[in-house]
Structures are given as C-alpha cells and as structure tokens.
C-alpha cells in the first residue's frame, strides 16, 4: 500500500482521504436510511399483530379491531383532539 501512495504528495493524500470519506459517507447514509425505515416497518407490523392477537383474546369483533387499527393511523392533530375530549379507554364489548 505504501508503494502505491509513495509518488503522491502529502496534500494529494489529504485530498484523496477527503474524497474517500465523502464517497463512503454518501454510500453509507442511504443504505442506513433504507435499513432503518424497513426496521421501523417491521416493528410497526409486529406491534399491530400483537394488538390484534390481544384483542382477539379479549373477544373483540373484527369491526372493533378495524376501528382501533384505523384510529392508530391518525395524524397528530386528531390524536391531540381525542385526548382533549377525554374519552374513556377502549374496551371490547362482551
């Protein structure tokens, strides 16, 4: 490796190092972003599956499960407004 860089001056080595770091970073950031997004989607699906399993164990109907899953996909404003109304916690009808 030193024979390869021997004819290169110190300033050129620094420039080569900077270019290498920039290229490595520009490749690493998108790969990490895709990985984190996919990991988040897996965790969301695991959470939804656990919620469905618990609700089925409690004896909830499919309509109640669909309603809860749809309400979990609300935007922040509608979530805050539902807290302002002080609704009773969700419970399945037996």
PDB file of N, CA and C in Angstrom:
ATOM      1  N   UNK A   1       0.826  -1.190   0.000  1.00  0.00           N
ATOM      2  CA  UNK A   1       0.000   0.000   0.000  1.00  0.00           C
ATOM      3  C   UNK A   1       0.868   1.252   0.000  1.00  0.00           C
ATOM      4  N   UNK A   2       1.961   1.230   0.759  1.00  0.00           N
ATOM      5  CA  UNK A   2       2.822   2.414   0.808  1.00  0.00           C
ATOM      6  C   UNK A   2       3.504   2.656  -0.531  1.00  0.00           C
ATOM      7  N   UNK A   3       3.795   1.595  -1.284  1.00  0.00           N
ATOM      8  CA  UNK A   3       4.397   1.782  -2.601  1.00  0.00           C
ATOM      9  C   UNK A   3       3.410   2.451  -3.554  1.00  0.00           C
ATOM     10  N   UNK A   4       2.142   2.164  -3.373  1.00  0.00           N
ATOM     11  CA  UNK A   4       1.114   2.752  -4.227  1.00  0.00           C
ATOM     12  C   UNK A   4       0.993   4.250  -3.976  1.00  0.00           C
ATOM     13  N   UNK A   5       1.100   4.660  -2.703  1.00  0.00           N
ATOM     14  CA  UNK A   5       0.947   6.069  -2.347  1.00  0.00           C
ATOM     15  C   UNK A   5       2.273   6.820  -2.278  1.00  0.00           C
ATOM     16  N   UNK A   6       3.396   6.160  -2.522  1.00  0.00           N
ATOM     17  CA  UNK A   6       4.704   6.812  -2.413  1.00  0.00           C
ATOM     18  C   UNK A   6       4.862   7.992  -3.365  1.00  0.00           C
ATOM     19  N   UNK A   7       4.446   7.898  -4.622  1.00  0.00           N
ATOM     20  CA  UNK A   7       4.629   9.050  -5.509  1.00  0.00           C
ATOM     21  C   UNK A   7       3.630  10.186  -5.265  1.00  0.00           C
ATOM     22  N   UNK A   8       2.659  10.000  -4.368  1.00  0.00           N
ATOM     23  CA  UNK A   8       1.634  11.011  -4.110  1.00  0.00           C
ATOM     24  C   UNK A   8       2.113  11.919  -2.982  1.00  0.00           C
ATOM     25  N   UNK A   9       1.979  13.233  -3.182  1.00  0.00           N
ATOM     26  CA  UNK A   9       2.427  14.189  -2.163  1.00  0.00           C
ATOM     27  C   UNK A   9       1.457  14.214  -0.986  1.00  0.00           C
ATOM     28  N   UNK A  10       1.858  14.884   0.091  1.00  0.00           N
ATOM     29  CA  UNK A  10       1.041  14.948   1.307  1.00  0.00           C
ATOM     30  C   UNK A  10      -0.296  15.627   1.084  1.00  0.00           C
ATOM     31  N   UNK A  11      -0.315  16.720   0.321  1.00  0.00           N
ATOM     32  CA  UNK A  11      -1.569  17.418   0.040  1.00  0.00           C
ATOM     33  C   UNK A  11      -2.504  16.553  -0.796  1.00  0.00           C
ATOM     34  N   UNK A  12      -1.930  15.821  -1.736  1.00  0.00           N
ATOM     35  CA  UNK A  12      -2.758  14.942  -2.564  1.00  0.00           C
ATOM     36  C   UNK A  12      -3.306  13.768  -1.746  1.00  0.00           C
ATOM     37  N   UNK A  13      -2.531  13.303  -0.796  1.00  0.00           N
ATOM     38  CA  UNK A  13      -3.020  12.231   0.083  1.00  0.00           C
ATOM     39  C   UNK A  13      -4.202  12.718   0.908  1.00  0.00           C
ATOM     40  N   UNK A  14      -4.099  13.954   1.411  1.00  0.00           N
ATOM     41  CA  UNK A  14      -5.203  14.516   2.186  1.00  0.00           C
ATOM     42  C   UNK A  14      -6.451  14.652   1.313  1.00  0.00           C
ATOM     43  N   UNK A  15      -6.276  15.131   0.085  1.00  0.00           N
ATOM     44  CA  UNK A  15      -7.405  15.261  -0.836  1.00  0.00           C
ATOM     45  C   UNK A  15      -8.005  13.894  -1.141  1.00  0.00           C
ATOM     46  N   UNK A  16      -7.153  12.901  -1.314  1.00  0.00           N
ATOM     47  CA  UNK A  16      -7.628  11.538  -1.563  1.00  0.00           C
ATOM     48  C   UNK A  16      -8.403  11.004  -0.362  1.00  0.00           C
ATOM     49  N   UNK A  17      -7.917  11.299   0.833  1.00  0.00           N
ATOM     50  CA  UNK A  17      -8.611  10.881   2.046  1.00  0.00           C
ATOM     51  C   UNK A  17      -9.978  11.549   2.153  1.00  0.00           C
ATOM     52  N   UNK A  18     -10.039  12.854   1.891  1.00  0.00           N
ATOM     53  CA  UNK A  18     -11.308  13.582   1.965  1.00  0.00           C
ATOM     54  C   UNK A  18     -12.299  13.031   0.950  1.00  0.00           C
ATOM     55  N   UNK A  19     -11.858  12.809  -0.271  1.00  0.00           N
ATOM     56  CA  UNK A  19     -12.742  12.270  -1.310  1.00  0.00           C
ATOM     57  C   UNK A  19     -13.222  10.874  -0.925  1.00  0.00           C
ATOM     58  N   UNK A  20     -12.342  10.066  -0.372  1.00  0.00           N
ATOM     59  CA  UNK A  20     -12.727   8.713   0.048  1.00  0.00           C
ATOM     60  C   UNK A  20     -13.768   8.747   1.157  1.00  0.00           C
ATOM     61  N   UNK A  21     -13.579   9.627   2.136  1.00  0.00           N
ATOM     62  CA  UNK A  21     -14.542   9.736   3.241  1.00  0.00           C
ATOM     63  C   UNK A  21     -15.889  10.223   2.726  1.00  0.00           C
ATOM     64  N   UNK A  22     -15.882  11.206   1.836  1.00  0.00           N
ATOM     65  CA  UNK A  22     -17.139  11.721   1.277  1.00  0.00           C
ATOM     66  C   UNK A  22     -17.857  10.630   0.488  1.00  0.00           C
ATOM     67  N   UNK A  23     -17.144   9.883  -0.309  1.00  0.00           N
ATOM     68  CA  UNK A  23     -17.775   8.815  -1.092  1.00  0.00           C
ATOM     69  C   UNK A  23     -18.324   7.719  -0.186  1.00  0.00           C
ATOM     70  N   UNK A  24     -17.560   7.337   0.826  1.00  0.00           N
ATOM     71  CA  UNK A  24     -18.021   6.309   1.760  1.00  0.00           C
ATOM     72  C   UNK A  24     -19.280   6.771   2.487  1.00  0.00           C
ATOM     73  N   UNK A  25     -19.279   8.027   2.930  1.00  0.00           N
ATOM     74  CA  UNK A  25     -20.437   8.568   3.643  1.00  0.00           C
ATOM     75  C   UNK A  25     -21.650   8.665   2.730  1.00  0.00           C
ATOM     76  N   UNK A  26     -21.432   9.081   1.477  1.00  0.00           N
ATOM     77  CA  UNK A  26     -22.561   9.215   0.555  1.00  0.00           C
ATOM     78  C   UNK A  26     -23.171   7.863   0.198  1.00  0.00           C
ATOM     79  N   UNK A  27     -22.437   6.796   0.368  1.00  0.00           N
ATOM     80  CA  UNK A  27     -22.980   5.456   0.148  1.00  0.00           C
ATOM     81  C   UNK A  27     -23.610   4.920   1.430  1.00  0.00           C
ATOM     82  N   UNK A  28     -22.996   5.200   2.559  1.00  0.00           N
ATOM     83  CA  UNK A  28     -23.458   4.653   3.831  1.00  0.00           C
ATOM     84  C   UNK A  28     -24.788   5.255   4.284  1.00  0.00           C
ATOM     85  N   UNK A  29     -24.979   6.547   4.101  1.00  0.00           N
ATOM     86  CA  UNK A  29     -26.200   7.209   4.583  1.00  0.00           C
ATOM     87  C   UNK A  29     -27.458   6.644   3.920  1.00  0.00           C
ATOM     88  N   UNK A  30     -27.538   6.524   2.595  1.00  0.00           N
ATOM     89  CA  UNK A  30     -28.759   5.940   2.010  1.00  0.00           C
ATOM     90  C   UNK A  30     -28.995   4.490   2.423  1.00  0.00           C
ATOM     91  N   UNK A  31     -27.929   3.716   2.521  1.00  0.00           N
ATOM     92  CA  UNK A  31     -28.093   2.317   2.930  1.00  0.00           C
ATOM     93  C   UNK A  31     -28.631   2.245   4.353  1.00  0.00           C
ATOM     94  N   UNK A  32     -28.086   3.058   5.248  1.00  0.00           N
ATOM     95  CA  UNK A  32     -28.558   3.069   6.632  1.00  0.00           C
ATOM     96  C   UNK A  32     -29.993   3.575   6.709  1.00  0.00           C
ATOM     97  N   UNK A  33     -30.335   4.580   5.914  1.00  0.00           N
ATOM     98  CA  UNK A  33     -31.699   5.116   5.922  1.00  0.00           C
ATOM     99  C   UNK A  33     -32.709   4.056   5.505  1.00  0.00           C
ATOM    100  N   UNK A  34     -32.417   3.350   4.441  1.00  0.00           N
ATOM    101  CA  UNK A  34     -33.319   2.287   3.982  1.00  0.00           C
ATOM    102  C   UNK A  34     -33.436   1.208   5.049  1.00  0.00           C
ATOM    103  N   UNK A  35     -32.324   0.850   5.653  1.00  0.00           N
ATOM    104  CA  UNK A  35     -32.352  -0.171   6.700  1.00  0.00           C
ATOM    105  C   UNK A  35     -33.197   0.238   7.888  1.00  0.00           C
ATOM    106  N   UNK A  36     -33.059   1.490   8.336  1.00  0.00           N
ATOM    107  CA  UNK A  36     -33.837   1.954   9.482  1.00  0.00           C
ATOM    108  C   UNK A  36     -35.323   2.053   9.159  1.00  0.00           C
ATOM    109  N   UNK A  37     -35.664   2.485   7.946  1.00  0.00           N
ATOM    110  CA  UNK A  37     -37.076   2.564   7.556  1.00  0.00           C
ATOM    111  C   UNK A  37     -37.694   1.166   7.532  1.00  0.00           C
ATOM    112  N   UNK A  38     -36.983   0.210   6.975  1.00  0.00           N
ATOM    113  CA  UNK A  38     -37.510  -1.152   6.923  1.00  0.00           C
ATOM    114  C   UNK A  38     -37.633  -1.747   8.324  1.00  0.00           C
ATOM    115  N   UNK A  39     -36.672  -1.465   9.191  1.00  0.00           N
ATOM    116  CA  UNK A  39     -36.732  -1.946  10.569  1.00  0.00           C
ATOM    117  C   UNK A  39     -37.947  -1.365  11.286  1.00  0.00           C
ATOM    118  N   UNK A  40     -38.236  -0.058  11.059  1.00  0.00           N
ATOM    119  CA  UNK A  40     -39.397   0.579  11.674  1.00  0.00           C
ATOM    120  C   UNK A  40     -40.688  -0.072  11.177  1.00  0.00           C
ATOM    121  N   UNK A  41     -40.766  -0.369   9.885  1.00  0.00           N
ATOM    122  CA  UNK A  41     -41.967  -1.007   9.341  1.00  0.00           C
ATOM    123  C   UNK A  41     -42.183  -2.391   9.942  1.00  0.00           C
ATOM    124  N   UNK A  42     -41.108  -3.138  10.122  1.00  0.00           N
ATOM    125  CA  UNK A  42     -41.212  -4.461  10.744  1.00  0.00           C
ATOM    126  C   UNK A  42     -41.731  -4.325  12.164  1.00  0.00           C
ATOM    127  N   UNK A  43     -41.189  -3.372  12.923  1.00  0.00           N
ATOM    128  CA  UNK A  43     -41.625  -3.175  14.312  1.00  0.00           C
ATOM    129  C   UNK A  43     -43.091  -2.740  14.371  1.00  0.00           C
ATOM    130  N   UNK A  44     -43.533  -1.879  13.441  1.00  0.00           N
ATOM    131  CA  UNK A  44     -44.936  -1.467  13.410  1.00  0.00           C
ATOM    132  C   UNK A  44     -45.844  -2.662  13.139  1.00  0.00           C
ATOM    133  N   UNK A  45     -45.447  -3.514  12.227  1.00  0.00           N
ATOM    134  CA  UNK A  45     -46.263  -4.696  11.912  1.00  0.00           C
ATOM    135  C   UNK A  45     -46.288  -5.674  13.076  1.00  0.00           C
ATOM    136  N   UNK A  46     -45.163  -5.823  13.773  1.00  0.00           N
ATOM    137  CA  UNK A  46     -45.142  -6.687  14.959  1.00  0.00           C
ATOM    138  C   UNK A  46     -46.068  -6.135  16.037  1.00  0.00           C
ATOM    139  N   UNK A  47     -46.055  -4.827  16.218  1.00  0.00           N
ATOM    140  CA  UNK A  47     -46.922  -4.201  17.213  1.00  0.00           C
ATOM    141  C   UNK A  47     -48.389  -4.386  16.845  1.00  0.00           C
ATOM    142  N   UNK A  48     -48.722  -4.180  15.569  1.00  0.00           N
ATOM    143  CA  UNK A  48     -50.103  -4.362  15.125  1.00  0.00           C
ATOM    144  C   UNK A  48     -50.540  -5.813  15.283  1.00  0.00           C
ATOM    145  N   UNK A  49     -49.658  -6.744  14.971  1.00  0.00           N
ATOM    146  CA  UNK A  49     -50.003  -8.162  15.127  1.00  0.00           C
ATOM    147  C   UNK A  49     -50.235  -8.502  16.596  1.00  0.00           C
ATOM    148  N   UNK A  50     -49.414  -7.957  17.480  1.00  0.00           N
ATOM    149  CA  UNK A  50     -49.610  -8.185  18.913  1.00  0.00           C
ATOM    150  C   UNK A  50     -50.916  -7.597  19.405  1.00  0.00           C
ATOM    151  N   UNK A  51     -51.252  -6.392  18.913  1.00  0.00           N
ATOM    152  CA  UNK A  51     -52.509  -5.755  19.293  1.00  0.00           C
ATOM    153  C   UNK A  51     -53.697  -6.587  18.823  1.00  0.00           C
ATOM    154  N   UNK A  52     -53.640  -7.054  17.591  1.00  0.00           N
ATOM    155  CA  UNK A  52     -54.729  -7.879  17.061  1.00  0.00           C
ATOM    156  C   UNK A  52     -54.857  -9.166  17.867  1.00  0.00           C
ATOM    157  N   UNK A  53     -53.740  -9.778  18.197  1.00  0.00           N
ATOM    158  CA  UNK A  53     -53.758 -11.014  18.978  1.00  0.00           C
ATOM    159  C   UNK A  53     -54.397 -10.772  20.345  1.00  0.00           C
ATOM    160  N   UNK A  54     -54.006  -9.691  21.010  1.00  0.00           N
ATOM    161  CA  UNK A  54     -54.580  -9.374  22.323  1.00  0.00           C
ATOM    162  C   UNK A  54     -56.073  -9.086  22.230  1.00  0.00           C
ATOM    163  N   UNK A  55     -56.471  -8.347  21.193  1.00  0.00           N
ATOM    164  CA  UNK A  55     -57.890  -8.016  21.059  1.00  0.00           C
ATOM    165  C   UNK A  55     -58.719  -9.257  20.745  1.00  0.00           C
ATOM    166  N   UNK A  56     -58.173 -10.166  19.954  1.00  0.00           N
ATOM    167  CA  UNK A  56     -58.893 -11.413  19.687  1.00  0.00           C
ATOM    168  C   UNK A  56     -59.005 -12.253  20.954  1.00  0.00           C
ATOM    169  N   UNK A  57     -57.960 -12.235  21.777  1.00  0.00           N
ATOM    170  CA  UNK A  57     -58.006 -12.982  23.037  1.00  0.00           C
ATOM    171  C   UNK A  57     -59.056 -12.403  23.977  1.00  0.00           C
ATOM    172  N   UNK A  58     -59.294 -11.086  23.886  1.00  0.00           N
ATOM    173  CA  UNK A  58     -60.324 -10.447  24.717  1.00  0.00           C
ATOM    174  C   UNK A  58     -61.726 -10.650  24.162  1.00  0.00           C
ATOM    175  N   UNK A  59     -61.814 -11.129  22.932  1.00  0.00           N
ATOM    176  CA  UNK A  59     -63.119 -11.378  22.335  1.00  0.00           C
ATOM    177  C   UNK A  59     -63.671 -10.204  21.549  1.00  0.00           C
ATOM    178  N   UNK A  60     -62.826  -9.330  21.059  1.00  0.00           N
ATOM    179  CA  UNK A  60     -63.279  -8.182  20.272  1.00  0.00           C
ATOM    180  C   UNK A  60     -63.737  -8.642  18.892  1.00  0.00           C
ATOM    181  N   UNK A  61     -64.704  -7.926  18.345  1.00  0.00           N
ATOM    182  CA  UNK A  61     -65.178  -8.238  16.996  1.00  0.00           C
ATOM    183  C   UNK A  61     -64.215  -7.654  15.966  1.00  0.00           C
ATOM    184  N   UNK A  62     -64.373  -8.106  14.724  1.00  0.00           N
ATOM    185  CA  UNK A  62     -63.493  -7.602  13.665  1.00  0.00           C
ATOM    186  C   UNK A  62     -63.721  -6.115  13.413  1.00  0.00           C
ATOM    187  N   UNK A  63     -64.958  -5.649  13.582  1.00  0.00           N
ATOM    188  CA  UNK A  63     -65.244  -4.225  13.396  1.00  0.00           C
ATOM    189  C   UNK A  63     -64.507  -3.384  14.435  1.00  0.00           C
ATOM    190  N   UNK A  64     -64.480  -3.860  15.680  1.00  0.00           N
ATOM    191  CA  UNK A  64     -63.768  -3.131  16.733  1.00  0.00           C
ATOM    192  C   UNK A  64     -62.263  -3.122  16.468  1.00  0.00           C
ATOM    193  N   UNK A  65     -61.743  -4.238  15.998  1.00  0.00           N
ATOM    194  CA  UNK A  65     -60.310  -4.312  15.693  1.00  0.00           C
ATOM    195  C   UNK A  65     -59.974  -3.362  14.550  1.00  0.00           C
ATOM    196  N   UNK A  66     -60.807  -3.344  13.502  1.00  0.00           N
ATOM    197  CA  UNK A  66     -60.567  -2.435  12.382  1.00  0.00           C
ATOM    198  C   UNK A  66     -60.628  -0.984  12.834  1.00  0.00           C
ATOM    199  N   UNK A  67     -61.570  -0.660  13.707  1.00  0.00           N
ATOM    200  CA  UNK A  67     -61.710   0.713  14.195  1.00  0.00           C
ATOM    201  C   UNK A  67     -60.469   1.137  14.968  1.00  0.00           C
ATOM    202  N   UNK A  68     -59.954   0.257  15.810  1.00  0.00           N
ATOM    203  CA  UNK A  68     -58.756   0.582  16.591  1.00  0.00           C
ATOM    204  C   UNK A  68     -57.546   0.737  15.680  1.00  0.00           C
ATOM    205  N   UNK A  69     -57.405  -0.150  14.705  1.00  0.00           N
ATOM    206  CA  UNK A  69     -56.262  -0.056  13.794  1.00  0.00           C
ATOM    207  C   UNK A  69     -56.330   1.204  12.936  1.00  0.00           C
ATOM    208  N   UNK A  70     -57.527   1.588  12.516  1.00  0.00           N
ATOM    209  CA  UNK A  70     -57.665   2.819  11.739  1.00  0.00           C
ATOM    210  C   UNK A  70     -57.403   4.047  12.600  1.00  0.00           C
ATOM    211  N   UNK A  71     -57.811   4.014  13.845  1.00  0.00           N
ATOM    212  CA  UNK A  71     -57.574   5.167  14.721  1.00  0.00           C
ATOM    213  C   UNK A  71     -56.097   5.312  15.051  1.00  0.00           C
ATOM    214  N   UNK A  72     -55.341   4.225  14.984  1.00  0.00           N
ATOM    215  CA  UNK A  72     -53.902   4.294  15.248  1.00  0.00           C
ATOM    216  C   UNK A  72     -53.166   4.982  14.112  1.00  0.00           C
ATOM    217  N   UNK A  73     -53.779   5.139  12.960  1.00  0.00           N
ATOM    218  CA  UNK A  73     -53.142   5.764  11.810  1.00  0.00           C
ATOM    219  C   UNK A  73     -53.541   7.228  11.661  1.00  0.00           C
ATOM    220  N   UNK A  74     -54.081   7.844  12.710  1.00  0.00           N
ATOM    221  CA  UNK A  74     -54.490   9.242  12.655  1.00  0.00           C
ATOM    222  C   UNK A  74     -53.278  10.156  12.691  1.00  0.00           C
ATOM    223  N   UNK A  75     -53.479  11.389  12.242  1.00  0.00           N
ATOM    224  CA  UNK A  75     -52.401  12.361  12.333  1.00  0.00           C
ATOM    225  C   UNK A  75     -52.342  12.944  13.744  1.00  0.00           C
ATOM    226  N   UNK A  76     -51.287  13.713  14.022  1.00  0.00           N
ATOM    227  CA  UNK A  76     -51.043  14.198  15.379  1.00  0.00           C
ATOM    228  C   UNK A  76     -52.170  15.097  15.852  1.00  0.00           C
ATOM    229  N   UNK A  77     -52.701  15.940  14.987  1.00  0.00           N
ATOM    230  CA  UNK A  77     -53.767  16.850  15.390  1.00  0.00           C
ATOM    231  C   UNK A  77     -55.008  16.117  15.859  1.00  0.00           C
ATOM    232  N   UNK A  78     -55.399  15.070  15.169  1.00  0.00           N
ATOM    233  CA  UNK A  78     -56.590  14.337  15.577  1.00  0.00           C
ATOM    234  C   UNK A  78     -56.339  13.532  16.844  1.00  0.00           C
ATOM    235  N   UNK A  79     -55.102  13.096  17.057  1.00  0.00           N
ATOM    236  CA  UNK A  79     -54.786  12.388  18.301  1.00  0.00           C
ATOM    237  C   UNK A  79     -54.884  13.347  19.473  1.00  0.00           C
ATOM    238  N   UNK A  80     -54.343  14.556  19.317  1.00  0.00           N
ATOM    239  CA  UNK A  80     -54.417  15.536  20.395  1.00  0.00           C
ATOM    240  C   UNK A  80     -55.857  15.926  20.679  1.00  0.00           C
ATOM    241  N   UNK A  81     -56.689  16.065  19.641  1.00  0.00           N
ATOM    242  CA  UNK A  81     -58.076  16.436  19.873  1.00  0.00           C
ATOM    243  C   UNK A  81     -58.835  15.315  20.573  1.00  0.00           C
ATOM    244  N   UNK A  82     -58.471  14.062  20.322  1.00  0.00           N
ATOM    245  CA  UNK A  82     -59.151  12.967  21.007  1.00  0.00           C
ATOM    246  C   UNK A  82     -58.767  12.935  22.481  1.00  0.00           C
ATOM    247  N   UNK A  83     -57.538  13.345  22.822  1.00  0.00           N
ATOM    248  CA  UNK A  83     -57.158  13.427  24.224  1.00  0.00           C
ATOM    249  C   UNK A  83     -57.873  14.585  24.914  1.00  0.00           C
ATOM    250  N   UNK A  84     -58.124  15.662  24.171  1.00  0.00           N
ATOM    251  CA  UNK A  84     -58.817  16.803  24.756  1.00  0.00           C
ATOM    252  C   UNK A  84     -60.256  16.450  25.114  1.00  0.00           C
ATOM    253  N   UNK A  85     -60.852  15.523  24.388  1.00  0.00           N
ATOM    254  CA  UNK A  85     -62.234  15.146  24.656  1.00  0.00           C
ATOM    255  C   UNK A  85     -62.347  14.199  25.839  1.00  0.00           C
ATOM    256  N   UNK A  86     -61.230  13.695  26.334  1.00  0.00           N
ATOM    257  CA  UNK A  86     -61.186  12.798  27.494  1.00  0.00           C
ATOM    258  C   UNK A  86     -62.126  11.611  27.319  1.00  0.00           C
ATOM    259  N   UNK A  87     -61.902  10.892  26.252  1.00  0.00           N
ATOM    260  CA  UNK A  87     -62.705   9.697  26.000  1.00  0.00           C
ATOM    261  C   UNK A  87     -62.323   8.600  26.977  1.00  0.00           C
ATOM    262  N   UNK A  88     -63.251   7.700  27.182  1.00  0.00           N
ATOM    263  CA  UNK A  88     -62.969   6.543  28.030  1.00  0.00           C
ATOM    264  C   UNK A  88     -62.014   5.620  27.297  1.00  0.00           C
ATOM    265  N   UNK A  89     -61.161   4.897  28.017  1.00  0.00           N
ATOM    266  CA  UNK A  89     -60.259   3.964  27.347  1.00  0.00           C
ATOM    267  C   UNK A  89     -61.043   2.894  26.604  1.00  0.00           C
ATOM    268  N   UNK A  90     -60.457   2.359  25.567  1.00  0.00           N
ATOM    269  CA  UNK A  90     -61.111   1.372  24.721  1.00  0.00           C
ATOM    270  C   UNK A  90     -61.327   0.073  25.481  1.00  0.00           C
ATOM    271  N   UNK A  91     -62.497  -0.505  25.306  1.00  0.00           N
ATOM    272  CA  UNK A  91     -62.765  -1.828  25.873  1.00  0.00           C
ATOM    273  C   UNK A  91     -63.672  -2.578  24.905  1.00  0.00           C
ATOM    274  N   UNK A  92     -63.488  -3.876  24.848  1.00  0.00           N
ATOM    275  CA  UNK A  92     -64.291  -4.715  23.962  1.00  0.00           C
ATOM    276  C   UNK A  92     -65.634  -4.999  24.610  1.00  0.00           C
ATOM    277  N   UNK A  93     -66.617  -5.092  23.756  1.00  0.00           N
ATOM    278  CA  UNK A  93     -67.946  -5.438  24.267  1.00  0.00           C
ATOM    279  C   UNK A  93     -68.036  -6.947  24.420  1.00  0.00           C
ATOM    280  N   UNK A  94     -68.469  -7.384  25.539  1.00  0.00           N
ATOM    281  CA  UNK A  94     -68.571  -8.830  25.781  1.00  0.00           C
ATOM    282  C   UNK A  94     -69.976  -9.309  25.536  1.00  0.00           C
TER     283      UNK A  94
END
